[in-house]
PDB file of C-alpha atoms and ligand atoms in Angstrom:
ATOM      1  CA  UNK J1393       0.000   0.000   0.000  1.00 45.00           C
ATOM      2  CA  UNK J1394       2.744   2.442   1.064  1.00 48.00           C
ATOM      3  CA  UNK J1395       4.846   1.487  -1.944  1.00 55.00           C
ATOM      4  CA  UNK J1396       1.971   2.074  -4.379  1.00 58.00           C
ATOM      5  CA  UNK J1397       1.389   5.614  -2.999  1.00 62.00           C
ATOM      6  CA  UNK J1398       5.072   6.488  -3.421  1.00 56.00           C
ATOM      7  CA  UNK J1399       4.953   5.315  -7.031  1.00 62.00           C
ATOM      8  CA  UNK J1400       1.947   7.503  -7.790  1.00 55.00           C
ATOM      9  CA  UNK J1401       3.675  10.543  -6.264  1.00 60.00           C
ATOM     10  CA  UNK J1402       6.850   9.823  -8.201  1.00 52.00           C
ATOM     11  CA  UNK J1403       4.993   9.617 -11.536  1.00 54.00           C
ATOM     12  CA  UNK J1404       3.034  12.791 -10.728  1.00 49.00           C
ATOM     13  CA  UNK J1405       6.229  14.677  -9.853  1.00 55.00           C
ATOM     14  CA  UNK J1406       7.918  13.608 -13.104  1.00 53.00           C
ATOM     15  CA  UNK J1407       4.893  14.603 -15.216  1.00 52.00           C
ATOM     16  CA  UNK J1408       4.629  18.002 -13.518  1.00 48.00           C
ATOM     17  CA  UNK J1409       8.375  18.668 -13.937  1.00 54.00           C
ATOM     18  CA  UNK J1410       8.195  17.822 -17.634  1.00 51.00           C
ATOM     19  CA  UNK J1411       5.190  20.124 -18.065  1.00 46.00           C
ATOM     20  CA  UNK J1412       7.033  22.989 -16.340  1.00 50.00           C
ATOM     21  CA  UNK J1413      10.091  22.448 -18.527  1.00 45.00           C
ATOM     22  CA  UNK J1414       7.997  22.431 -21.721  1.00 47.00           C
ATOM     23  CA  UNK J1415       6.285  25.655 -20.670  1.00 48.00           C
ATOM     24  CA  UNK J1416       9.653  27.365 -20.011  1.00 45.00           C
ATOM     25  CA  UNK J1417      10.947  26.302 -23.417  1.00 41.00           C
ATOM     26  CA  UNK J1418       7.868  27.665 -25.185  1.00 45.00           C
ATOM     27  CA  UNK J1419       8.230  30.973 -23.389  1.00 41.00           C
ATOM     28  CA  UNK J1420      11.858  31.340 -24.436  1.00 42.00           C
ATOM     29  CA  UNK J1421      10.973  30.568 -28.023  1.00 39.00           C
ATOM     30  CA  UNK J1422       8.258  33.213 -27.948  1.00 37.00           C
ATOM     31  CA  UNK J1423      10.653  35.845 -26.630  1.00 38.00           C
ATOM     32  CA  UNK J1424      13.191  35.041 -29.324  1.00 36.00           C
ATOM     33  CA  UNK J1425      10.537  35.500 -32.011  1.00 37.00           C
ATOM     34  CA  UNK J1426       9.530  38.826 -30.542  1.00 37.00           C
ATOM     35  CA  UNK J1427      13.134  40.083 -30.640  1.00 36.00           C
ATOM     36  CA  UNK J1428      13.482  39.026 -34.237  1.00 36.00           C
ATOM     37  CA  UNK J1429      10.398  41.045 -35.092  1.00 35.00           C
ATOM     38  CA  UNK J1430      11.919  44.198 -33.553  1.00 39.00           C
ATOM     39  CA  UNK J1431      14.927  44.224 -35.870  1.00 43.00           C
ATOM     40  CA  UNK J1432      13.082  45.363 -38.992  1.00 58.00           C
ATOM     41  CA  UNK J1433      14.335  48.063 -41.346  1.00 75.00           C
ATOM     42  CA  UNK J1434      17.238  48.159 -43.714  1.00 92.00           C
ATOM     43  CA  UNK J1435      20.021  50.706 -43.543  1.00 95.00           C
ATOM     44  CA  UNK J1436      19.915  53.258 -46.345  1.00 96.00           C
ATOM     45  CA  UNK J1437      23.045  53.195 -48.484  1.00 95.00           C
ATOM     46  CA  UNK J1438      23.666  56.112 -50.843  1.00 94.00           C
ATOM     47  CA  UNK J1439      23.268  55.211 -54.501  1.00 94.00           C
ATOM     48  CA  UNK J1440      24.846  58.470 -55.666  1.00 97.00           C
ATOM     49  CA  UNK J1441      21.596  59.571 -57.312  1.00 97.00           C
ATOM     50  CA  UNK J1442      20.322  61.756 -54.477  1.00 98.00           C
ATOM     51  CA  UNK J1443      18.982  65.217 -55.152  1.00 98.00           C
ATOM     52  CA  UNK J1444      17.728  68.235 -53.260  1.00 98.00           C
ATOM     53  CA  UNK J1445      14.417  69.711 -52.189  1.00 98.00           C
ATOM     54  CA  UNK J1446      14.495  73.463 -51.811  1.00 98.00           C
ATOM     55  CA  UNK J1447      12.142  76.394 -51.664  1.00 98.00           C
ATOM     56  CA  UNK J1448      11.104  79.534 -49.885  1.00 98.00           C
ATOM     57  CA  UNK J1449       8.840  80.212 -46.929  1.00 98.00           C
ATOM     58  CA  UNK J1450       6.666  83.263 -47.476  1.00 98.00           C
ATOM     59  CA  UNK J1451       4.848  85.200 -44.787  1.00 96.00           C
ATOM     60  CA  UNK J1452       1.684  86.809 -46.127  1.00 95.00           C
ATOM     61  CA  UNK J1453       0.044  89.724 -44.395  1.00 93.00           C
ATOM     62  CA  UNK J1454       1.496  92.013 -41.768  1.00 92.00           C
ATOM     63  CA  UNK J1455       4.122  90.375 -39.607  1.00 90.00           C
ATOM     64  CA  UNK J1456       4.024  91.219 -35.894  1.00 89.00           C
ATOM     65  CA  UNK J1457       6.884  93.563 -35.034  1.00 91.00           C
ATOM     66  CA  UNK J1458       9.550  92.095 -32.719  1.00 93.00           C
ATOM     67  CA  UNK J1459       9.076  93.208 -29.101  1.00 95.00           C
ATOM     68  CA  UNK J1460      11.936  94.284 -26.870  1.00 96.00           C
ATOM     69  CA  UNK J1461      12.409  91.826 -23.987  1.00 96.00           C
ATOM     70  CA  UNK J1462      12.565  93.075 -20.411  1.00 95.00           C
ATOM     71  CA  UNK J1463      15.719  91.426 -19.085  1.00 94.00           C
ATOM     72  CA  UNK J1464      15.795  93.267 -15.760  1.00 93.00           C
ATOM     73  CA  UNK J1465      15.471  89.918 -13.895  1.00 92.00           C
ATOM     74  CA  UNK J1466      19.112  89.247 -14.835  1.00 96.00           C
ATOM     75  CA  UNK J1467      21.170  92.455 -15.340  1.00 95.00           C
ATOM     76  CA  UNK J1468      23.967  90.432 -16.976  1.00 96.00           C
ATOM     77  CA  UNK J1469      21.635  89.702 -19.905  1.00 97.00           C
ATOM     78  CA  UNK J1470      20.849  93.375 -20.403  1.00 95.00           C
ATOM     79  CA  UNK J1471      24.549  94.261 -20.329  1.00 95.00           C
ATOM     80  CA  UNK J1472      25.513  91.671 -22.900  1.00 95.00           C
ATOM     81  CA  UNK J1473      22.452  91.980 -25.146  1.00 95.00           C
ATOM     82  CA  UNK J1474      20.705  95.348 -24.590  1.00 94.00           C
ATOM     83  CA  UNK J1475      18.455  94.978 -27.672  1.00 92.00           C
ATOM     84  CA  UNK J1476      17.184  91.454 -27.035  1.00 95.00           C
ATOM     85  CA  UNK J1477      13.848  91.024 -28.886  1.00 95.00           C
ATOM     86  CA  UNK J1478      11.241  88.329 -29.461  1.00 95.00           C
ATOM     87  CA  UNK J1479      12.034  85.798 -32.190  1.00 94.00           C
ATOM     88  CA  UNK J1480       8.710  84.016 -32.630  1.00 94.00           C
ATOM     89  CA  UNK J1481       7.987  85.497 -36.085  1.00 95.00           C
ATOM     90  CA  UNK J1482      11.101  86.724 -37.887  1.00 96.00           C
ATOM     91  CA  UNK J1483      10.038  88.171 -41.245  1.00 96.00           C
ATOM     92  CA  UNK J1484      12.020  90.211 -43.724  1.00 95.00           C
ATOM     93  CA  UNK J1485      10.749  91.220 -47.183  1.00 95.00           C
ATOM     94  CA  UNK J1486       7.760  88.916 -46.751  1.00 96.00           C
ATOM     95  CA  UNK J1487       9.931  85.854 -46.072  1.00 97.00           C
ATOM     96  CA  UNK J1488       9.806  83.805 -42.891  1.00 98.00           C
ATOM     97  CA  UNK J1489      12.900  82.593 -41.046  1.00 98.00           C
ATOM     98  CA  UNK J1490      13.100  79.704 -38.539  1.00 98.00           C
ATOM     99  CA  UNK J1491      10.580  77.391 -40.206  1.00 98.00           C
ATOM    100  CA  UNK J1492      11.519  73.747 -39.783  1.00 98.00           C
ATOM    101  CA  UNK J1493      11.100  71.964 -43.117  1.00 98.00           C
ATOM    102  CA  UNK J1494      11.299  68.180 -43.263  1.00 98.00           C
ATOM    103  CA  UNK J1495      10.285  65.064 -45.134  1.00 98.00           C
ATOM    104  CA  UNK J1496       7.328  63.811 -43.184  1.00 98.00           C
ATOM    105  CA  UNK J1497       6.494  60.724 -45.194  1.00 97.00           C
ATOM    106  CA  UNK J1498       6.875  59.193 -48.618  1.00 98.00           C
ATOM    107  CA  UNK J1499       8.197  56.411 -50.784  1.00 98.00           C
ATOM    108  CA  UNK J1500      11.614  56.137 -52.370  1.00 97.00           C
ATOM    109  CA  UNK J1501      11.957  55.311 -56.060  1.00 96.00           C
ATOM    110  CA  UNK J1502      12.818  51.716 -55.051  1.00 94.00           C
ATOM    111  CA  UNK J1503       9.295  51.397 -53.605  1.00 96.00           C
ATOM    112  CA  UNK J1504      10.402  51.407 -49.942  1.00 96.00           C
ATOM    113  CA  UNK J1505       8.593  53.684 -47.511  1.00 97.00           C
ATOM    114  CA  UNK J1506      11.003  56.160 -45.967  1.00 97.00           C
ATOM    115  CA  UNK J1507      10.014  54.980 -42.479  1.00 96.00           C
ATOM    116  CA  UNK J1508      11.199  51.459 -43.297  1.00 96.00           C
ATOM    117  CA  UNK J1509      14.771  52.619 -43.797  1.00 97.00           C
ATOM    118  CA  UNK J1510      17.299  53.156 -41.017  1.00 97.00           C
ATOM    119  CA  UNK J1511      19.621  56.116 -41.536  1.00 97.00           C
ATOM    120  CA  UNK J1512      23.103  56.204 -40.047  1.00 96.00           C
ATOM    121  CA  UNK J1513      23.478  58.580 -37.095  1.00 97.00           C
ATOM    122  CA  UNK J1514      25.893  61.407 -37.994  1.00 97.00           C
ATOM    123  CA  UNK J1515      29.041  61.358 -35.820  1.00 97.00           C
ATOM    124  CA  UNK J1516      29.097  65.157 -35.437  1.00 97.00           C
ATOM    125  CA  UNK J1517      27.223  66.878 -32.628  1.00 98.00           C
ATOM    126  CA  UNK J1518      24.690  69.648 -33.226  1.00 98.00           C
ATOM    127  CA  UNK J1519      25.355  72.706 -31.076  1.00 98.00           C
ATOM    128  CA  UNK J1520      22.789  74.761 -29.221  1.00 98.00           C
ATOM    129  CA  UNK J1521      24.464  77.823 -27.756  1.00 98.00           C
ATOM    130  CA  UNK J1522      23.210  80.201 -25.098  1.00 98.00           C
ATOM    131  CA  UNK J1523      24.612  83.514 -26.139  1.00 97.00           C
ATOM    132  CA  UNK J1524      23.297  86.921 -25.098  1.00 97.00           C
ATOM    133  CA  UNK J1525      20.561  85.220 -23.092  1.00 98.00           C
ATOM    134  CA  UNK J1526      18.897  83.670 -26.089  1.00 97.00           C
ATOM    135  CA  UNK J1527      19.332  80.350 -27.854  1.00 98.00           C
ATOM    136  CA  UNK J1528      21.360  80.152 -31.038  1.00 97.00           C
ATOM    137  CA  UNK J1529      20.053  78.817 -33.285  1.00 98.00           C
ATOM    138  CA  UNK J1530      16.416  79.439 -32.411  1.00 98.00           C
ATOM    139  CA  UNK J1531      15.311  76.330 -34.361  1.00 98.00           C
ATOM    140  CA  UNK J1532      17.482  73.336 -35.138  1.00 98.00           C
ATOM    141  CA  UNK J1533      17.186  69.829 -36.509  1.00 98.00           C
ATOM    142  CA  UNK J1534      18.882  66.701 -35.220  1.00 98.00           C
ATOM    143  CA  UNK J1535      18.716  62.969 -35.885  1.00 98.00           C
ATOM    144  CA  UNK J1536      17.645  60.469 -33.249  1.00 98.00           C
ATOM    145  CA  UNK J1537      20.608  59.487 -31.030  1.00 98.00           C
ATOM    146  CA  UNK J1538      22.796  62.231 -32.546  1.00 98.00           C
ATOM    147  CA  UNK J1539      24.672  64.261 -29.937  1.00 98.00           C
ATOM    148  CA  UNK J1540      23.242  67.627 -28.959  1.00 98.00           C
ATOM    149  CA  UNK J1541      25.971  69.800 -27.465  1.00 98.00           C
ATOM    150  CA  UNK J1542      24.661  72.641 -25.304  1.00 98.00           C
ATOM    151  CA  UNK J1543      27.117  75.449 -24.619  1.00 98.00           C
ATOM    152  CA  UNK J1544      26.927  78.494 -22.359  1.00 98.00           C
ATOM    153  CA  UNK J1545      28.709  81.518 -23.860  1.00 98.00           C
ATOM    154  CA  UNK J1546      27.210  83.908 -21.322  1.00 97.00           C
ATOM    155  CA  UNK J1547      28.713  85.274 -18.104  1.00 97.00           C
ATOM    156  CA  UNK J1548      25.596  84.085 -16.285  1.00 98.00           C
ATOM    157  CA  UNK J1549      23.875  80.839 -15.324  1.00 98.00           C
ATOM    158  CA  UNK J1550      21.256  79.109 -17.487  1.00 98.00           C
ATOM    159  CA  UNK J1551      18.960  76.183 -16.811  1.00 98.00           C
ATOM    160  CA  UNK J1552      18.131  74.226 -19.945  1.00 98.00           C
ATOM    161  CA  UNK J1553      14.716  72.624 -19.857  1.00 98.00           C
ATOM    162  CA  UNK J1554      13.365  70.748 -22.901  1.00 98.00           C
ATOM    163  CA  UNK J1555       9.689  69.788 -22.618  1.00 97.00           C
ATOM    164  CA  UNK J1556       9.248  66.854 -25.036  1.00 97.00           C
ATOM    165  CA  UNK J1557       6.181  64.627 -25.432  1.00 96.00           C
ATOM    166  CA  UNK J1558       7.841  61.466 -26.827  1.00 96.00           C
ATOM    167  CA  UNK J1559      11.222  61.729 -25.079  1.00 98.00           C
ATOM    168  CA  UNK J1560      12.126  62.055 -21.378  1.00 97.00           C
ATOM    169  CA  UNK J1561      11.852  65.559 -19.924  1.00 98.00           C
ATOM    170  CA  UNK J1562      14.872  66.932 -18.061  1.00 98.00           C
ATOM    171  CA  UNK J1563      16.364  70.200 -16.892  1.00 97.00           C
ATOM    172  CA  UNK J1564      19.919  71.002 -15.982  1.00 98.00           C
ATOM    173  CA  UNK J1565      21.699  74.042 -14.606  1.00 98.00           C
ATOM    174  CA  UNK J1566      24.733  75.244 -16.539  1.00 98.00           C
ATOM    175  CA  UNK J1567      26.700  77.942 -14.690  1.00 98.00           C
ATOM    176  CA  UNK J1568      28.931  80.352 -16.608  1.00 96.00           C
ATOM    177  CA  UNK J1569      32.179  78.664 -17.562  1.00 96.00           C
ATOM    178  CA  UNK J1570      30.701  75.171 -17.153  1.00 97.00           C
ATOM    179  CA  UNK J1571      31.592  72.555 -19.784  1.00 98.00           C
ATOM    180  CA  UNK J1572      29.099  71.717 -22.547  1.00 98.00           C
ATOM    181  CA  UNK J1573      26.172  69.440 -21.725  1.00 98.00           C
ATOM    182  CA  UNK J1574      25.690  66.517 -24.105  1.00 98.00           C
ATOM    183  CA  UNK J1575      22.301  64.923 -24.657  1.00 98.00           C
ATOM    184  CA  UNK J1576      20.506  62.759 -27.203  1.00 98.00           C
ATOM    185  CA  UNK J1577      16.880  62.143 -28.157  1.00 98.00           C
ATOM    186  CA  UNK J1578      15.976  58.501 -28.748  1.00 98.00           C
ATOM    187  CA  UNK J1579      12.632  59.108 -30.455  1.00 97.00           C
ATOM    188  CA  UNK J1580      11.533  61.292 -33.351  1.00 97.00           C
ATOM    189  CA  UNK J1581       9.613  64.398 -32.301  1.00 97.00           C
ATOM    190  CA  UNK J1582       8.703  67.575 -34.236  1.00 96.00           C
ATOM    191  CA  UNK J1583       9.377  69.678 -32.362  1.00 95.00           C
ATOM    192  CA  UNK J1584      10.750  69.617 -28.833  1.00 97.00           C
ATOM    193  CA  UNK J1585      10.316  73.012 -27.139  1.00 97.00           C
ATOM    194  CA  UNK J1586      13.245  74.163 -25.026  1.00 98.00           C
ATOM    195  CA  UNK J1587      13.000  76.785 -22.305  1.00 98.00           C
ATOM    196  CA  UNK J1588      15.297  78.203 -19.649  1.00 98.00           C
ATOM    197  CA  UNK J1589      14.148  78.076 -16.043  1.00 97.00           C
ATOM    198  CA  UNK J1590      16.414  81.045 -15.318  1.00 96.00           C
ATOM    199  CA  UNK J1591      15.209  83.366 -18.088  1.00 97.00           C
ATOM    200  CA  UNK J1592      11.517  82.889 -18.974  1.00 96.00           C
ATOM    201  CA  UNK J1593      11.815  84.585 -22.384  1.00 96.00           C
ATOM    202  CA  UNK J1594      14.368  82.057 -23.696  1.00 97.00           C
ATOM    203  CA  UNK J1595      12.917  79.594 -26.193  1.00 97.00           C
ATOM    204  CA  UNK J1596      14.261  77.208 -28.818  1.00 98.00           C
ATOM    205  CA  UNK J1597      12.786  74.341 -30.822  1.00 98.00           C
ATOM    206  CA  UNK J1598      14.483  71.083 -31.756  1.00 98.00           C
ATOM    207  CA  UNK J1599      13.170  68.905 -34.589  1.00 98.00           C
ATOM    208  CA  UNK J1600      14.183  65.273 -33.978  1.00 98.00           C
ATOM    209  CA  UNK J1601      13.954  62.897 -36.936  1.00 98.00           C
ATOM    210  CA  UNK J1602      15.090  59.366 -37.753  1.00 97.00           C
ATOM    211  CA  UNK J1603      16.470  60.586 -41.085  1.00 98.00           C
ATOM    212  CA  UNK J1604      18.648  63.542 -42.137  1.00 98.00           C
ATOM    213  CA  UNK J1605      16.122  65.170 -44.494  1.00 98.00           C
ATOM    214  CA  UNK J1606      15.375  68.470 -42.803  1.00 98.00           C
ATOM    215  CA  UNK J1607      16.387  72.134 -42.979  1.00 98.00           C
ATOM    216  CA  UNK J1608      15.593  75.424 -41.263  1.00 98.00           C
ATOM    217  CA  UNK J1609      14.635  78.481 -43.317  1.00 98.00           C
ATOM    218  CA  UNK J1610      17.177  81.285 -43.214  1.00 98.00           C
ATOM    219  CA  UNK J1611      16.593  85.033 -42.886  1.00 97.00           C
ATOM    220  CA  UNK J1612      15.658  85.149 -46.594  1.00 98.00           C
ATOM    221  CA  UNK J1613      13.071  82.380 -46.044  1.00 98.00           C
ATOM    222  CA  UNK J1614      14.995  79.904 -48.191  1.00 98.00           C
ATOM    223  CA  UNK J1615      15.789  76.325 -47.306  1.00 98.00           C
ATOM    224  CA  UNK J1616      17.540  73.392 -48.987  1.00 98.00           C
ATOM    225  CA  UNK J1617      17.300  69.745 -47.966  1.00 98.00           C
ATOM    226  CA  UNK J1618      20.272  67.942 -49.498  1.00 98.00           C
ATOM    227  CA  UNK J1619      21.058  64.292 -50.174  1.00 97.00           C
ATOM    228  CA  UNK J1620      17.431  63.247 -50.674  1.00 98.00           C
ATOM    229  CA  UNK J1621      16.935  59.902 -52.454  1.00 98.00           C
ATOM    230  CA  UNK J1622      14.665  60.065 -55.527  1.00 98.00           C
ATOM    231  CA  UNK J1623      11.033  59.423 -54.639  1.00 98.00           C
ATOM    232  CA  UNK J1624       7.641  60.938 -53.859  1.00 98.00           C
ATOM    233  CA  UNK J1625       7.398  62.749 -50.566  1.00 98.00           C
ATOM    234  CA  UNK J1626       5.171  64.679 -48.226  1.00 98.00           C
ATOM    235  CA  UNK J1627       7.169  67.719 -47.178  1.00 98.00           C
ATOM    236  CA  UNK J1628       6.110  69.637 -44.078  1.00 98.00           C
ATOM    237  CA  UNK J1629       7.037  73.097 -42.883  1.00 98.00           C
ATOM    238  CA  UNK J1630       6.517  73.794 -39.193  1.00 98.00           C
ATOM    239  CA  UNK J1631       6.491  77.205 -37.576  1.00 97.00           C
ATOM    240  CA  UNK J1632       5.981  78.043 -33.930  1.00 95.00           C
ATOM    241  CA  UNK J1633       3.049  80.438 -34.475  1.00 82.00           C
ATOM    242  CA  UNK J1634      -0.118  79.134 -32.774  1.00 76.00           C
ATOM    243  CA  UNK J1635      -0.592  77.145 -29.575  1.00 75.00           C
ATOM    244  CA  UNK J1636       1.115  73.958 -30.811  1.00 81.00           C
ATOM    245  CA  UNK J1637       2.833  75.548 -33.781  1.00 90.00           C
ATOM    246  CA  UNK J1638       1.488  75.453 -37.323  1.00 94.00           C
ATOM    247  CA  UNK J1639       2.361  72.859 -39.924  1.00 96.00           C
ATOM    248  CA  UNK J1640       1.877  73.177 -43.679  1.00 97.00           C
ATOM    249  CA  UNK J1641       2.032  70.195 -46.004  1.00 97.00           C
ATOM    250  CA  UNK J1642       3.066  69.857 -49.654  1.00 98.00           C
ATOM    251  CA  UNK J1643       3.761  66.970 -52.012  1.00 98.00           C
ATOM    252  CA  UNK J1644       6.929  66.741 -54.037  1.00 98.00           C
ATOM    253  CA  UNK J1645       8.329  64.328 -56.589  1.00 98.00           C
ATOM    254  CA  UNK J1646      12.097  64.117 -56.830  1.00 98.00           C
ATOM    255  CA  UNK J1647      13.803  62.552 -59.854  1.00 98.00           C
ATOM    256  CA  UNK J1648      17.218  60.855 -59.667  1.00 98.00           C
ATOM    257  CA  UNK J1649      19.876  63.565 -59.251  1.00 98.00           C
ATOM    258  CA  UNK J1650      17.026  66.068 -59.398  1.00 98.00           C
ATOM    259  CA  UNK J1651      16.297  69.320 -57.636  1.00 98.00           C
ATOM    260  CA  UNK J1652      12.656  69.740 -56.685  1.00 98.00           C
ATOM    261  CA  UNK J1653      11.136  73.057 -55.634  1.00 98.00           C
ATOM    262  CA  UNK J1654       8.461  73.410 -52.998  1.00 98.00           C
ATOM    263  CA  UNK J1655       7.286  76.673 -51.461  1.00 98.00           C
ATOM    264  CA  UNK J1656       5.230  77.307 -48.354  1.00 98.00           C
ATOM    265  CA  UNK J1657       3.290  80.266 -47.051  1.00 97.00           C
ATOM    266  CA  UNK J1658       2.376  81.239 -43.506  1.00 96.00           C
ATOM    267  CA  UNK J1659       0.487  84.242 -42.201  1.00 92.00           C
ATOM    268  CA  UNK J1660      -3.088  85.494 -42.556  1.00 76.00           C
ATOM    269  CA  UNK J1661      -3.426  85.251 -46.331  1.00 57.00           C
ATOM    270  CA  UNK J1662      -1.528  81.950 -46.660  1.00 53.00           C
ATOM    271  CA  UNK J1663      -4.551  79.729 -47.416  1.00 48.00           C
ATOM    272  CA  UNK J1664      -5.758  81.897 -50.289  1.00 44.00           C
ATOM    273  CA  UNK J1665      -2.284  81.858 -51.833  1.00 45.00           C
ATOM    274  CA  UNK J1666      -2.061  78.093 -51.475  1.00 47.00           C
ATOM    275  CA  UNK J1667      -5.328  77.641 -53.426  1.00 42.00           C
ATOM    276  CA  UNK J1668      -4.141  79.964 -56.190  1.00 41.00           C
ATOM    277  CA  UNK J1669      -0.872  78.037 -56.285  1.00 39.00           C
ATOM    278  CA  UNK J1670      -2.717  74.784 -56.936  1.00 41.00           C
ATOM    279  CA  UNK J1671      -4.282  76.177 -60.117  1.00 37.00           C
ATOM    280  CA  UNK J1672      -1.175  77.883 -61.421  1.00 37.00           C
ATOM    281  CA  UNK J1673       1.693  75.576 -60.577  1.00 36.00           C
ATOM    282  CA  UNK J1674       2.664  72.670 -62.852  1.00 35.00           C
ATOM    283  CA  UNK J1675       1.737  69.410 -61.120  1.00 33.00           C
ATOM    284  CA  UNK J1676       5.207  67.905 -61.088  1.00 34.00           C
ATOM    285  CA  UNK J1677       6.809  71.100 -59.928  1.00 34.00           C
ATOM    286  CA  UNK J1678       4.727  71.219 -56.796  1.00 35.00           C
ATOM    287  CA  UNK J1679       1.165  70.504 -55.850  1.00 34.00           C
ATOM    288  CA  UNK J1680       0.022  72.752 -53.060  1.00 36.00           C
ATOM    289  CA  UNK J1681      -2.107  71.172 -50.391  1.00 38.00           C
ATOM    290  CA  UNK J1682      -2.048  73.971 -47.836  1.00 36.00           C
ATOM    291  CA  UNK J1683      -3.386  72.774 -44.518  1.00 36.00           C
ATOM    292  CA  UNK J1684      -4.501  74.847 -41.505  1.00 36.00           C
TER     293      UNK J1684
HETATM  294 CU1  LIG A2064      18.866  81.249 -19.465  1.00 70.63          CU
END
């Protein structure tokens, strides 16, 4: 009787152990499959047939005049930069500076969606300088995981505080004379606002993308995105005007070794211009789909 009971227990124990082992093996296999699934995407390799996308950002209507900033909270700022003014809408001769223009979506000539490619991270850092108690540049682009080097060229202390939605938020004090701060952004985000906890008027915007196809419009409103593979793309221009900024969208087709033109317009009369543009512009040159 005693012997029979022991046998039953022994068999039960063996069966249960085997079941547990099988379950563990299945789990491991499942995890391995999941990891395999995560490594999608092929690295883009230049074919030597890349071209450029360029254009101009217009500002229609009356641009708000820059306002002088009251820097009395930190006398050092006033000493170094007595004429510090707002930079939210910088317009000269009807052209808008500091618009962030980028390839938002599209398909390369080889039929691959741009989002399916991985683009090599540039080894050089992008610099954001604090100089005269404002950020230089005011708008910048960077690739995911590319180094952002923050420098303090002022004889006063700053506190850099990006407020991203898709990346971790942080803030860090940088006293005068302190070494540069180096940071990266792991995820794409257009755009990450940056403020200074020391000087409430200080603002910058960082466009983070997985690819290098972006540019910022200069004082003459012009921009050029270089090294773009041939394909059909949605190009977006973002400007900080409005609560969350304003984004305009256009379509562009780029031939091998080509140079495509695409213009954008912001300001009060921008929508009307965009509609006129649709009727007048040749389709391949640019089709205007002004949004907002
Ligand atoms: Cu500051």
